[in-house]
Coordinates of C-alpha atoms and ligand atoms in Angstrom, one line a residue:
X3 CA -9.0 33.9 -15.5
X4 CA -7.3 31.0 -13.4
X5 CA -4.2 31.6 -11.8
X6 CA -5.8 34.8 -11.0
X7 CA -8.3 33.9 -8.6
X8 CA -5.9 30.7 -7.2
X9 CA -3.6 34.1 -6.4
X10 CA -6.3 36.2 -4.9
X11 CA -8.0 32.9 -3.2
X12 CA -6.9 32.2 0.7
X13 CA -3.9 29.4 0.8
X14 CA -4.9 26.1 1.8
X15 CA -3.6 24.5 4.3
X16 CA -1.2 22.4 2.1
X17 CA 0.3 25.1 0.1
X18 CA 0.9 26.5 3.5
X19 CA 2.8 23.9 4.7
X20 CA 4.7 23.8 1.4
X21 CA 4.9 27.2 1.7
X22 CA 6.7 27.3 5.0
X23 CA 9.1 24.2 3.6
X24 CA 9.9 26.3 1.2
X25 CA 11.0 29.3 3.4
X26 CA 12.6 27.5 6.0
X27 CA 15.3 25.6 3.2
X28 CA 13.4 22.1 4.8
X29 CA 13.3 21.1 0.4
X30 CA 13.7 23.4 -2.1
X31 CA 12.0 22.0 -4.4
X32 CA 8.6 19.9 -4.3
X33 CA 8.0 16.1 -5.5
X34 CA 4.1 14.8 -6.0
X35 CA 3.0 11.6 -6.6
X36 CA -0.5 10.0 -7.7
X37 CA -0.6 6.8 -6.4
X38 CA -3.4 5.1 -8.3
X39 CA -4.1 1.0 -7.7
X40 CA -4.2 0.1 -11.3
X41 CA -7.5 -2.1 -9.7
X42 CA -10.0 0.3 -12.2
X43 CA -10.9 3.2 -13.9
X44 CA -10.4 5.9 -12.0
X45 CA -13.0 7.8 -10.9
X46 CA -14.3 11.7 -10.5
X47 CA -12.3 11.0 -6.6
X48 CA -8.9 10.5 -8.5
X49 CA -9.6 13.5 -10.4
X50 CA -9.6 15.8 -7.3
X51 CA -6.7 14.0 -6.1
X52 CA -4.3 14.8 -9.7
X53 CA -6.1 18.1 -9.9
X54 CA -4.3 18.4 -6.4
X55 CA -0.9 16.6 -7.1
X56 CA -0.1 18.4 -9.9
X57 CA -1.5 20.9 -9.3
X58 CA 0.4 22.5 -6.8
X59 CA 3.9 21.2 -8.1
X60 CA 2.9 23.1 -10.6
X61 CA 2.5 26.2 -8.6
X62 CA 5.7 25.9 -7.1
X63 CA 7.0 24.4 -10.1
X64 CA 7.8 21.3 -8.7
X65 CA 6.7 17.7 -10.9
X66 CA 4.6 14.9 -10.0
X67 CA 5.3 11.5 -10.7
X68 CA 2.4 8.3 -11.0
X69 CA 3.4 5.5 -9.0
X70 CA 1.0 2.7 -9.5
X71 CA 0.7 1.4 -6.2
X72 CA 0.5 -2.4 -7.5
X73 CA 1.2 -4.6 -4.9
X74 CA -2.7 -6.7 -5.2
X75 CA -1.7 -9.0 -8.2
X76 CA -5.6 -11.0 -8.0
X77 CA -7.1 -8.0 -8.7
X78 CA -5.0 -5.6 -11.2
X79 CA -4.2 -5.4 -14.5
X80 CA -2.1 -3.5 -17.9
X81 CA -6.3 -2.9 -18.7
X82 CA -6.6 -0.3 -15.8
X83 CA -2.8 0.6 -15.9
X84 CA -3.9 1.9 -19.5
X85 CA -6.1 3.3 -19.1
X86 CA -5.7 5.8 -15.6
X87 CA -2.3 6.9 -17.8
X88 CA -5.0 8.0 -21.0
X89 CA -7.1 10.0 -19.1
X90 CA -4.7 11.8 -16.6
X91 CA -3.6 12.9 -19.7
X92 CA -7.0 13.9 -20.9
X93 CA -7.3 15.7 -17.1
X94 CA -4.2 18.0 -18.7
X95 CA -1.5 16.5 -16.8
X96 CA 1.4 14.5 -17.3
X97 CA 4.0 13.3 -15.0
X98 CA 7.7 13.6 -13.9
X99 CA 8.1 9.8 -14.2
X100 CA 6.3 6.7 -14.0
X101 CA 6.8 3.7 -11.8
X102 CA 5.2 1.0 -9.8
X103 CA 5.4 -0.3 -6.6
X104 CA 6.4 -3.5 -8.3
X105 CA 9.6 -1.7 -9.2
X106 CA 10.5 -1.7 -5.3
X107 CA 10.3 -5.1 -4.5
X108 CA 13.1 -6.1 -4.6
X109 CA 14.5 -3.1 -2.1
X110 CA 11.3 -3.3 0.0
X111 CA 12.5 -7.2 0.3
X112 CA 16.4 -6.3 1.6
X113 CA 14.8 -3.3 3.5
X114 CA 12.3 -6.0 5.5
X115 CA 15.4 -8.8 6.1
X116 CA 16.8 -5.2 7.7
X117 CA 14.0 -4.6 10.2
X118 CA 14.6 -8.7 10.7
X119 CA 18.1 -7.8 11.1
X120 CA 16.5 -5.4 14.0
X121 CA 15.0 -7.7 15.5
X122 CA 11.8 -5.4 14.3
X123 CA 10.7 -8.2 12.2
X124 CA 8.9 -11.6 12.5
X125 CA 7.4 -14.0 10.6
X126 CA 4.1 -15.4 12.2
X127 CA 2.5 -18.9 11.8
X128 CA -0.8 -18.2 13.2
X129 CA -3.7 -17.8 11.2
X130 CA -5.6 -14.5 9.6
X131 CA -8.6 -14.9 11.9
X132 CA -5.4 -16.1 14.9
X133 CA -4.4 -12.1 14.0
X134 CA -7.4 -10.5 14.1
X135 CA -8.2 -11.5 17.5
X136 CA -5.5 -11.2 19.2
X137 CA -5.6 -7.9 17.8
X138 CA -7.3 -6.5 20.6
X139 CA -9.6 -4.1 20.9
X140 CA -9.6 -0.2 20.8
X141 CA -9.9 -0.3 24.4
X142 CA -8.1 -3.4 25.2
X143 CA -4.4 -4.2 24.2
X144 CA -4.3 -7.4 22.1
X145 CA -2.0 -10.2 22.6
X146 CA 2.0 -11.4 22.2
X147 CA 1.8 -13.6 18.8
X148 CA 3.5 -17.3 20.2
X149 CA 6.3 -17.0 16.7
X150 CA 7.1 -13.2 18.5
X151 CA 10.1 -14.2 19.8
X152 CA 11.7 -16.7 17.1
X153 CA 15.2 -15.5 17.0
X154 CA 16.8 -13.2 13.7
X155 CA 18.4 -16.6 11.7
X156 CA 15.2 -18.0 11.8
X157 CA 12.9 -15.1 11.3
X158 CA 16.0 -14.3 8.2
X159 CA 15.7 -18.2 7.3
X160 CA 11.7 -18.3 6.4
X161 CA 11.5 -15.1 5.8
X162 CA 14.1 -17.0 2.6
X163 CA 11.7 -19.3 2.4
X164 CA 8.5 -17.3 2.5
X165 CA 9.5 -15.7 -1.3
X166 CA 11.4 -19.4 -2.3
X167 CA 7.2 -20.7 -2.7
X168 CA 8.2 -22.9 0.3
X169 CA 4.2 -22.2 1.8
X170 CA 1.0 -22.4 0.4
X171 CA -0.9 -18.8 0.6
X172 CA -1.9 -18.1 3.6
X173 CA 0.1 -20.3 6.8
X174 CA 2.8 -17.5 7.6
X175 CA 3.1 -13.6 7.1
X176 CA 5.8 -11.5 8.6
X177 CA 4.7 -8.4 10.5
X178 CA 6.4 -5.5 12.3
X179 CA 7.7 -6.0 16.0
X180 CA 6.6 -2.9 17.8
X181 CA 4.0 -3.4 20.2
X182 CA 0.6 -5.3 20.9
X183 CA -0.6 -3.0 23.5
X184 CA -0.5 -0.2 21.9
X185 CA -3.4 2.9 21.7
X186 CA -3.3 2.8 17.2
X187 CA -4.3 -0.2 16.8
X188 CA -2.5 -0.1 13.7
X189 CA 1.0 -0.4 15.5
X190 CA -0.1 -3.8 17.1
X191 CA 2.5 -5.4 15.4
X192 CA 0.5 -5.0 11.7
X193 CA 1.7 -6.8 9.0
X194 CA 4.2 -6.1 5.8
X195 CA 4.0 -9.3 3.9
X196 CA 1.9 -12.1 3.0
X197 CA 2.0 -14.9 0.6
X198 CA 0.3 -15.0 -2.6
X199 CA 0.6 -16.9 -5.0
X200 CA -0.7 -15.4 -7.9
X201 CA 0.3 -14.3 -11.1
X202 CA 1.9 -10.6 -10.6
X203 CA 1.0 -8.3 -14.6
X204 CA 4.7 -7.1 -14.7
X205 CA 6.6 -9.1 -12.0
X206 CA 4.7 -12.4 -13.4
X207 CA 5.6 -15.6 -11.0
X208 CA 8.9 -14.3 -9.9
X209 CA 7.5 -13.3 -6.3
X210 CA 4.9 -15.1 -4.2
X211 CA 5.6 -12.8 -1.3
X212 CA 3.4 -9.0 -1.7
X213 CA 4.4 -6.4 0.4
X214 CA 1.1 -4.9 2.5
X215 CA 0.1 -1.1 1.8
X216 CA 1.6 0.5 4.6
X217 CA 4.7 -1.3 4.5
X218 CA 4.7 -0.1 0.3
X219 CA 3.6 3.1 0.3
X220 CA 5.6 5.4 2.4
X221 CA 9.3 2.9 1.7
X222 CA 7.6 3.7 -2.0
X223 CA 7.7 7.7 -1.6
X224 CA 11.1 7.6 0.1
X225 CA 12.4 5.8 -2.9
X226 CA 11.5 9.2 -5.3
X227 CA 12.1 11.5 -3.3
X228 CA 8.2 12.4 -2.2
X229 CA 8.7 15.7 -0.5
X230 CA 4.4 15.9 0.3
X231 CA 3.3 12.2 -0.1
X232 CA -1.1 13.7 -0.2
X233 CA -3.6 11.5 0.7
X234 CA -7.3 11.2 1.9
X235 CA -8.6 11.7 5.3
X236 CA -9.3 7.4 6.2
X237 CA -4.8 7.6 5.9
X238 CA -4.8 9.3 8.8
X239 CA -4.4 7.0 11.3
X240 CA -1.7 4.9 8.8
X241 CA 0.4 8.0 9.1
X242 CA 2.7 6.9 12.7
X243 CA 3.0 3.6 10.9
X244 CA 4.5 5.2 8.0
X245 CA 6.8 7.3 9.7
X246 CA 7.9 4.5 11.7
X247 CA 8.9 2.4 8.9
X248 CA 10.8 4.8 7.4
X249 CA 12.6 6.5 11.3
X250 CA 13.1 2.5 11.6
X251 CA 14.8 1.9 8.5
X252 CA 17.0 5.3 8.7
X253 CA 15.9 6.5 4.7
X254 CA 14.5 9.2 3.2
X255 CA 12.1 11.4 5.0
X256 CA 9.1 11.4 3.4
X257 CA 5.8 13.2 4.7
X258 CA 2.3 12.2 4.1
X259 CA -0.4 14.6 4.1
X260 CA -4.1 13.9 4.4
X261 CA -7.2 15.8 2.4
X262 CA -11.1 15.3 2.1
X263 CA -11.9 13.0 -0.1
X264 CA -14.6 14.0 -2.3
X265 CA -18.1 12.7 -2.2
X266 CA -20.8 13.5 -4.4
X267 CA -24.4 13.9 -4.4
X268 CA -26.4 11.2 -6.3
X269 CA -23.1 8.6 -7.4
X270 CA -21.2 6.1 -5.9
X271 CA -17.6 6.4 -6.4
X272 CA -15.7 2.9 -4.9
X273 CA -14.2 1.1 -7.9
X274 CA -15.3 -1.7 -6.3
X275 CA -19.1 -0.8 -7.1
X276 CA -18.2 0.8 -10.0
X277 CA -16.6 -2.6 -11.1
X278 CA -19.9 -4.1 -10.1
X279 CA -21.9 -2.2 -12.5
X280 CA -20.1 -2.7 -15.8
X281 CA -20.0 -7.1 -15.0
X282 CA -23.4 -6.9 -13.9
X283 CA -25.1 -4.5 -17.0
X284 CA -26.4 -2.4 -15.1
X285 CA -24.6 0.0 -17.9
X286 CA -22.9 -0.5 -20.8
X287 CA -18.8 0.0 -19.9
X288 CA -16.6 1.7 -17.9
X289 CA -16.8 4.7 -20.5
X290 CA -21.2 4.9 -20.1
X291 CA -22.0 8.5 -20.0
X292 CA -23.4 7.8 -17.1
X293 CA -20.1 6.5 -15.0
X294 CA -18.8 8.7 -12.8
X295 CA -15.5 7.4 -14.2
X296 CA -12.9 9.9 -16.2
X297 CA -13.8 8.1 -19.3
X298 CA -17.0 8.4 -18.9
X299 CA -17.7 11.6 -18.1
X300 CA -15.0 12.2 -20.7
X301 CA -17.8 9.7 -23.2
X302 CA -20.4 12.0 -21.5
X303 CA -18.6 15.4 -22.6
X304 CA -16.9 17.4 -20.1
X305 CA -14.3 19.2 -21.0
X306 CA -10.6 18.3 -19.2
X307 CA -10.8 22.1 -18.1
X308 CA -14.3 22.0 -16.3
X309 CA -13.2 19.1 -14.7
X310 CA -10.4 20.8 -13.7
X311 CA -12.1 24.1 -12.4
X312 CA -14.6 21.8 -10.9
X313 CA -12.0 20.2 -8.3
X314 CA -10.8 24.5 -7.9
X315 CA -13.9 25.8 -7.0
X316 CA -14.4 23.1 -5.2
X317 CA -10.9 23.5 -3.0
X318 CA -9.6 21.2 -0.5
X319 CA -10.6 20.7 2.7
X320 CA -9.9 18.8 6.8
X321 CA -13.7 17.6 6.7
X322 CA -15.8 15.0 4.7
X323 CA -18.7 16.7 3.1
X324 CA -20.2 16.0 -0.2
X325 CA -20.1 18.4 -3.2
X326 CA -23.7 18.7 -5.3
X327 CA -24.0 17.9 -8.6
X328 CA -24.9 20.4 -9.8
X329 CA -21.9 22.3 -8.7
X330 CA -20.0 19.9 -11.3
X331 CA -22.5 21.2 -13.7
X332 CA -21.7 24.4 -13.8
X333 CA -18.1 24.1 -14.1
X334 CA -19.3 23.1 -17.0
X335 CA -22.3 24.9 -18.3
X336 CA -19.3 27.2 -17.3
X337 CA -16.8 25.9 -20.4
X338 CA -19.7 24.8 -22.9
X339 CA -21.1 28.2 -22.9
X340 CA -17.6 29.9 -23.9
X341 CA -16.7 27.2 -26.7
X342 CA -19.4 25.0 -27.8
X343 CA -21.1 26.6 -31.1
X344 CA -24.5 26.8 -31.2
X345 CA -27.1 25.0 -33.1
X346 CA -30.5 23.6 -33.9
X347 CA -31.2 20.2 -33.6
X348 CA -34.7 19.0 -33.0
X349 CA -35.2 16.2 -30.0
X350 CA -39.0 15.4 -30.4
X351 CA -40.5 16.6 -34.2
X352 CA -43.6 17.4 -34.8
X353 CA -44.3 18.3 -39.1
X354 CA -44.8 21.9 -39.5
X355 CA -46.3 23.3 -42.7
X356 CA -46.3 27.5 -43.9
X357 CA -48.6 27.8 -45.8
X358 CA -48.3 31.0 -47.6
X359 CA -44.8 29.5 -48.3
X360 CA -43.7 29.5 -52.3
X361 CA -43.8 25.3 -52.9
X362 CA -39.6 24.0 -53.5
X363 CA -37.9 27.4 -52.5
X364 CA -35.7 26.7 -50.3
X365 CA -33.3 30.2 -49.4
X366 CA -30.1 30.2 -46.0
X367 CA -30.4 31.7 -43.1
X368 CA -28.1 33.6 -41.5
X369 CA -27.8 31.8 -37.9
X370 CA -24.1 33.2 -35.4
X371 CA -21.9 30.2 -34.1
X372 CA -21.3 31.1 -30.9
X373 CA -22.5 34.7 -29.3
X374 CA -19.8 34.2 -26.5
X375 CA -17.2 34.4 -29.6
X376 CA -17.2 37.0 -32.3
X377 CA -14.4 35.1 -34.3
X378 CA -16.5 32.0 -34.6
X379 CA -18.4 33.1 -37.8
X380 CA -21.8 32.9 -38.4
X381 CA -23.3 30.0 -41.0
X382 CA -26.0 29.1 -43.2
X383 CA -29.2 27.4 -42.2
X384 CA -31.5 26.1 -45.1
X385 CA -35.4 27.2 -44.4
X386 CA -38.4 25.9 -46.2
X387 CA -42.1 25.2 -46.6
X388 CA -42.2 22.7 -44.7
X389 CA -40.6 21.9 -41.1
X390 CA -39.9 20.6 -37.9
X391 CA -40.3 21.7 -34.8
X392 CA -40.0 20.7 -31.7
X393 CA -43.3 18.5 -29.9
X394 CA -44.0 20.5 -26.7
X395 CA -43.2 23.8 -28.2
X396 CA -46.5 23.9 -29.5
X397 CA -50.3 24.0 -27.6
X398 CA -53.6 23.8 -29.7
X399 CA -55.3 26.6 -26.9
X400 CA -52.1 28.6 -25.2
X401 CA -52.6 27.2 -21.6
X402 CA -52.5 31.0 -20.0
X403 CA -51.1 34.4 -20.7
X404 CA -46.9 33.2 -19.6
X405 CA -47.5 31.2 -21.9
X406 CA -45.6 31.9 -24.7
X407 CA -44.8 29.9 -27.7
X408 CA -46.7 28.3 -30.0
X409 CA -49.9 28.0 -29.7
X410 CA -52.8 28.6 -32.7
X411 CA -53.7 32.5 -33.4
X412 CA -50.3 33.1 -31.3
X413 CA -47.3 34.5 -32.9
X414 CA -43.4 33.2 -32.2
X415 CA -40.7 33.4 -34.3
X416 CA -38.5 31.0 -35.8
X417 CA -35.4 31.4 -34.7
X418 CA -32.8 33.4 -37.1
X419 CA -36.0 33.1 -40.1
X420 CA -39.7 34.4 -39.7
X421 CA -42.1 34.9 -37.4
X422 CA -45.0 32.5 -38.2
X423 CA -48.7 32.5 -37.5
X424 CA -50.1 28.5 -36.1
X425 CA -53.4 28.1 -38.2
X426 CA -54.8 24.4 -37.9
X427 CA -53.9 20.9 -37.0
X428 CA -54.3 17.5 -38.4
X429 CA -54.4 14.4 -36.6
X430 CA -54.0 11.1 -36.3
X431 CA -57.2 9.2 -35.6
X432 CA -55.8 8.9 -31.8
X433 CA -56.5 12.2 -31.1
X434 CA -52.1 13.1 -31.7
X435 CA -50.7 15.7 -34.4
X436 CA -48.9 15.5 -36.8
X437 CA -49.6 18.5 -39.2
X438 CA -49.5 22.2 -37.9
X439 CA -50.2 24.8 -40.6
X440 CA -49.0 27.9 -40.1
X441 CA -48.2 31.4 -42.1
X442 CA -45.3 33.4 -41.5
X443 CA -44.9 36.9 -42.6
X444 CA -41.9 37.4 -45.6
X445 CA -41.2 41.0 -43.8
X446 CA -39.9 40.1 -40.6
X447 CA -37.0 37.5 -42.4
X448 CA -34.3 37.4 -39.9
X449 CA -36.5 38.0 -36.9
X450 CA -37.9 40.9 -36.7
X451 CA -40.8 42.8 -38.1
X452 CA -40.0 46.3 -39.8
X453 CA -43.2 47.4 -38.0
X454 CA -41.7 47.2 -34.2
X455 CA -44.2 44.6 -34.0
X456 CA -42.8 41.7 -30.6
X457 CA -43.2 37.9 -30.1
X458 CA -42.5 36.7 -26.3
X459 CA -41.0 33.6 -28.1
X460 CA -39.1 31.8 -30.4
X461 CA -38.3 28.5 -30.8
X462 CA -35.9 26.5 -32.4
X463 CA -36.8 24.2 -36.0
X464 CA -35.2 22.0 -39.0
X465 CA -35.5 22.2 -42.1
X466 CA -37.6 19.1 -43.3
X467 CA -35.9 17.8 -46.2
X468 CA -32.6 19.5 -44.8
X469 CA -33.1 17.5 -41.3
X470 CA -30.0 15.3 -40.9
X471 CA -31.2 12.2 -38.6
X472 CA -29.7 11.8 -35.5
X473 CA -29.9 8.7 -32.7
X474 CA -29.9 11.3 -29.1
X475 CA -28.5 9.5 -25.7
X476 CA -30.2 11.6 -22.8
X477 CA -29.2 11.0 -20.0
X478 CA -30.3 10.8 -16.6
X479 CA -29.0 10.5 -12.7
X480 CA -27.3 7.4 -13.0
X481 CA -28.6 6.7 -9.1
X482 CA -32.4 8.0 -8.2
X483 CA -31.6 9.2 -3.9
X484 CA -29.2 11.4 -3.0
X485 CA -27.0 8.7 -1.1
X486 CA -27.1 5.8 -2.8
X487 CA -24.7 3.7 -0.3
X488 CA -26.7 4.7 2.6
X489 CA -28.8 1.0 2.7
X490 CA -29.7 -0.6 5.5
X491 CA -28.5 -4.1 6.2
X492 CA -30.1 -6.9 3.3
X493 CA -30.1 -4.7 0.4
X494 CA -27.8 -3.5 -2.5
X495 CA -26.5 0.0 -3.5
X496 CA -27.9 -1.5 -6.9
X497 CA -31.6 -1.1 -5.6
X498 CA -31.1 2.6 -6.0
X499 CA -30.5 2.7 -9.2
X500 CA -32.7 5.3 -11.7
X501 CA -34.9 2.8 -13.7
X502 CA -34.7 6.2 -16.6
X503 CA -31.3 7.0 -16.5
X504 CA -30.8 7.2 -20.2
X505 CA -34.1 8.2 -23.1
X506 CA -33.4 7.4 -26.6
X507 CA -34.5 10.1 -29.3
X508 CA -34.7 10.1 -33.3
X509 CA -34.2 13.3 -33.5
X510 CA -34.4 15.9 -36.8
X511 CA -31.4 18.3 -37.1
X512 CA -29.7 20.7 -38.9
X513 CA -28.1 19.7 -41.8
X514 CA -24.1 21.7 -41.1
X515 CA -24.3 19.2 -38.2
X516 CA -23.6 16.1 -40.3
X517 CA -20.1 18.3 -40.8
X518 CA -19.9 16.5 -37.3
X519 CA -16.0 14.9 -38.1
X520 CA -14.4 18.2 -39.4
X521 CA -15.8 20.1 -35.9
X522 CA -14.0 17.9 -34.3
X523 CA -10.6 18.4 -35.2
X524 CA -11.1 21.5 -33.1
X525 CA -11.7 19.7 -29.9
X526 CA -8.3 18.7 -28.9
X527 CA -10.1 15.7 -27.4
X528 CA -11.4 15.0 -31.1
X529 CA -14.5 14.4 -29.5
X530 CA -17.4 17.3 -30.8
X531 CA -19.2 19.7 -29.1
X532 CA -22.3 21.8 -29.8
X533 CA -24.7 23.7 -27.8
X534 CA -27.9 22.3 -29.7
X535 CA -30.5 26.4 -28.9
X536 CA -32.7 25.3 -25.9
X537 CA -32.0 22.2 -25.6
X538 CA -28.6 21.5 -24.1
X539 CA -25.4 20.7 -24.8
X540 CA -24.4 17.4 -26.9
X541 CA -20.9 16.0 -27.7
X542 CA -20.8 13.3 -30.7
X543 CA -20.3 10.4 -29.5
X544 CA -17.9 7.6 -30.4
X545 CA -19.6 5.5 -32.1
X546 CA -20.5 7.1 -34.4
X547 CA -20.6 6.7 -38.0
X548 CA -20.4 7.8 -41.6
X549 CA -24.1 6.7 -41.8
X550 CA -25.2 7.0 -38.1
X551 CA -24.9 10.1 -36.4
X552 CA -25.2 9.4 -32.4
X553 CA -25.8 12.0 -29.6
X554 CA -24.6 11.9 -25.8
X555 CA -26.2 14.7 -24.0
X556 CA -24.3 16.2 -21.8
X557 CA -26.4 18.0 -19.7
X558 CA -29.3 20.2 -19.9
X559 CA -29.5 24.1 -20.5
X560 CA -30.8 24.6 -16.7
X561 CA -28.2 25.9 -13.7
X562 CA -30.3 24.5 -10.5
X563 CA -26.2 25.4 -8.1
X564 CA -26.2 29.2 -9.4
X565 CA -29.8 29.8 -8.8
X566 CA -29.5 28.1 -5.5
X567 CA -26.7 29.1 -4.2
X568 CA -27.3 33.2 -5.6
Ligands
ATP609 P1 -11.2 3.2 -4.0 O1 -11.9 3.7 -2.8 O2 -12.4 3.9 -4.5 O3 -11.8 2.5 -4.4 P2 -8.8 3.9 -4.1 O4 -8.3 4.7 -3.0 O5 -8.9 2.4 -3.5 O6 -10.2 4.4 -4.1 P3 -6.7 4.5 -5.6 O7 -6.1 4.1 -7.2 O8 -6.1 3.7 -4.0 O9 -8.5 4.1 -5.1 O10 -6.5 5.8 -5.6 C1 -5.5 6.6 -5.6 C2 -5.7 7.9 -5.0 O11 -6.6 9.1 -5.2 C3 -5.3 7.5 -3.6 O12 -3.9 8.5 -3.2 C4 -6.7 8.3 -3.0 O13 -6.5 8.8 -1.5 C5 -7.2 9.4 -4.2 N1 -8.4 9.3 -4.3 C6 -8.9 8.2 -5.0 N2 -10.5 8.2 -3.9 C7 -10.6 9.7 -4.3 C8 -11.5 10.4 -3.9 N3 -13.2 10.0 -3.7 N4 -11.4 12.4 -4.1 C9 -10.1 12.3 -3.6 N5 -9.0 10.8 -3.4 C10 -9.3 10.3 -3.8
MG610 MG1 -7.0 2.0 -2.5

């Protein structure tokens, strides 16, 4: 289905570029790359980049490399390397090769020496502040460093000694020698290398100089013969420099193309901020189901199919915009609706006694597993004299003619079971209802009256003596405002956290939910997902054990986005 919709729509600008290059013979096959820095877990923005890079390659019979952009040892870790691979695979993609920028350190060093020899790079002894001040501004030219005219020999010697560890952090850098008055600030002798005596998660203490992004990225692309280096819009001003290094070195010509990054309302996406949420315990971890991380969405019960459909649906843009969170949920519901089995669970239980139902009797009633998929068949649900229903499904007195749920004297259908009519209630000392007494009509077994009499309300229920207990975690938005990053000076995005983003309740579930382990085997990622009728989509949390079942609410059934966008 998705293939059709992709084929039916117009080509996006990246597809146009690729098709043109394939048609005019610039290349015979394409190779893209996904280049995360292993300094955090992937978030939904990365999913967009992954779907794009892997998706384009797949569409045109090409391949995609996974490259870890590991040029900043201080913040990087193998924990992140592992999680990134797990998340990409979970999303449903497989890379052709896995590479590390650190694999290219030796080659990058040699190329830097080559640029020195060509008079295109020099060692600068200025401090970072002096360098910054010397760059000038957008409207005024910079000034040349006093070290700019060192001889090739001196530069080669100093650069070798930088590598050998003779100098302290921050005491020297290697800079490209371009033009301190260039209108593009990126060209004002950009820094290529800095000294950093830090242990790297892969190269250990082998290196104490590390290449900067602008010097490492394009050359890494070139080494791998990446045809389309796709990145987010903020890198467009880097592109001329990307091309400059490749041209000066005369190496394989990779090209960079930019698209608009994904922004979603009610969320933050910078890894720095996500790390802060984790480190300062605002959430339980990177995979807290409220996090916009891929592992957070996974634990929340999102499916890879729904995330891919979402990324496909938003397309690629050349201008920044903000996507409504509801669109993500729309894609999620659309998928879960077709694949999640229905079950009954009562999240806020109140007892119901059917006074005219035989005491001690249990009967099995037939319930449909998934109306969207006949092959999923039916199951038997036990029914007995004492049940639980949702507290919100009862009011002593119907508030209006439009109220169709249970009220005293108002007949309703118990899903798959019988018509029942509430007769009276019991209350505790505080006036809270503890039990609802009903009568049922035995002729309505299965949920229809032989005399053709209709009821407007159908509610779900669980037999009290057969119920399975479960902890249910009801999640809401992590942030209370649409743009949590928009804060006045002196304030932080943390002030925009939603204090009510997690509510935990004790639910009563139909007994088949005790078989969640068997259900989980039907899901590729081993996470059992269900629709609890009328309540939403739920998945089994990884903290569940044989005697303590935990569900996460993935989303409610209410679809605000589809309604608003009809
Ligand atoms: P952050 O700013 O969230 O820390 P980053 O851009 O520093 O993210 P990287 O690990 O460098 O994270 O990103 C890997 C790839 O994912 C890059 O090509 C980057 O452009 C892309 N990417 C990151 N965030 C988004 C986003 N919100 N939308 C689309 N692509 C993104
Ligand atoms: Mg980055």
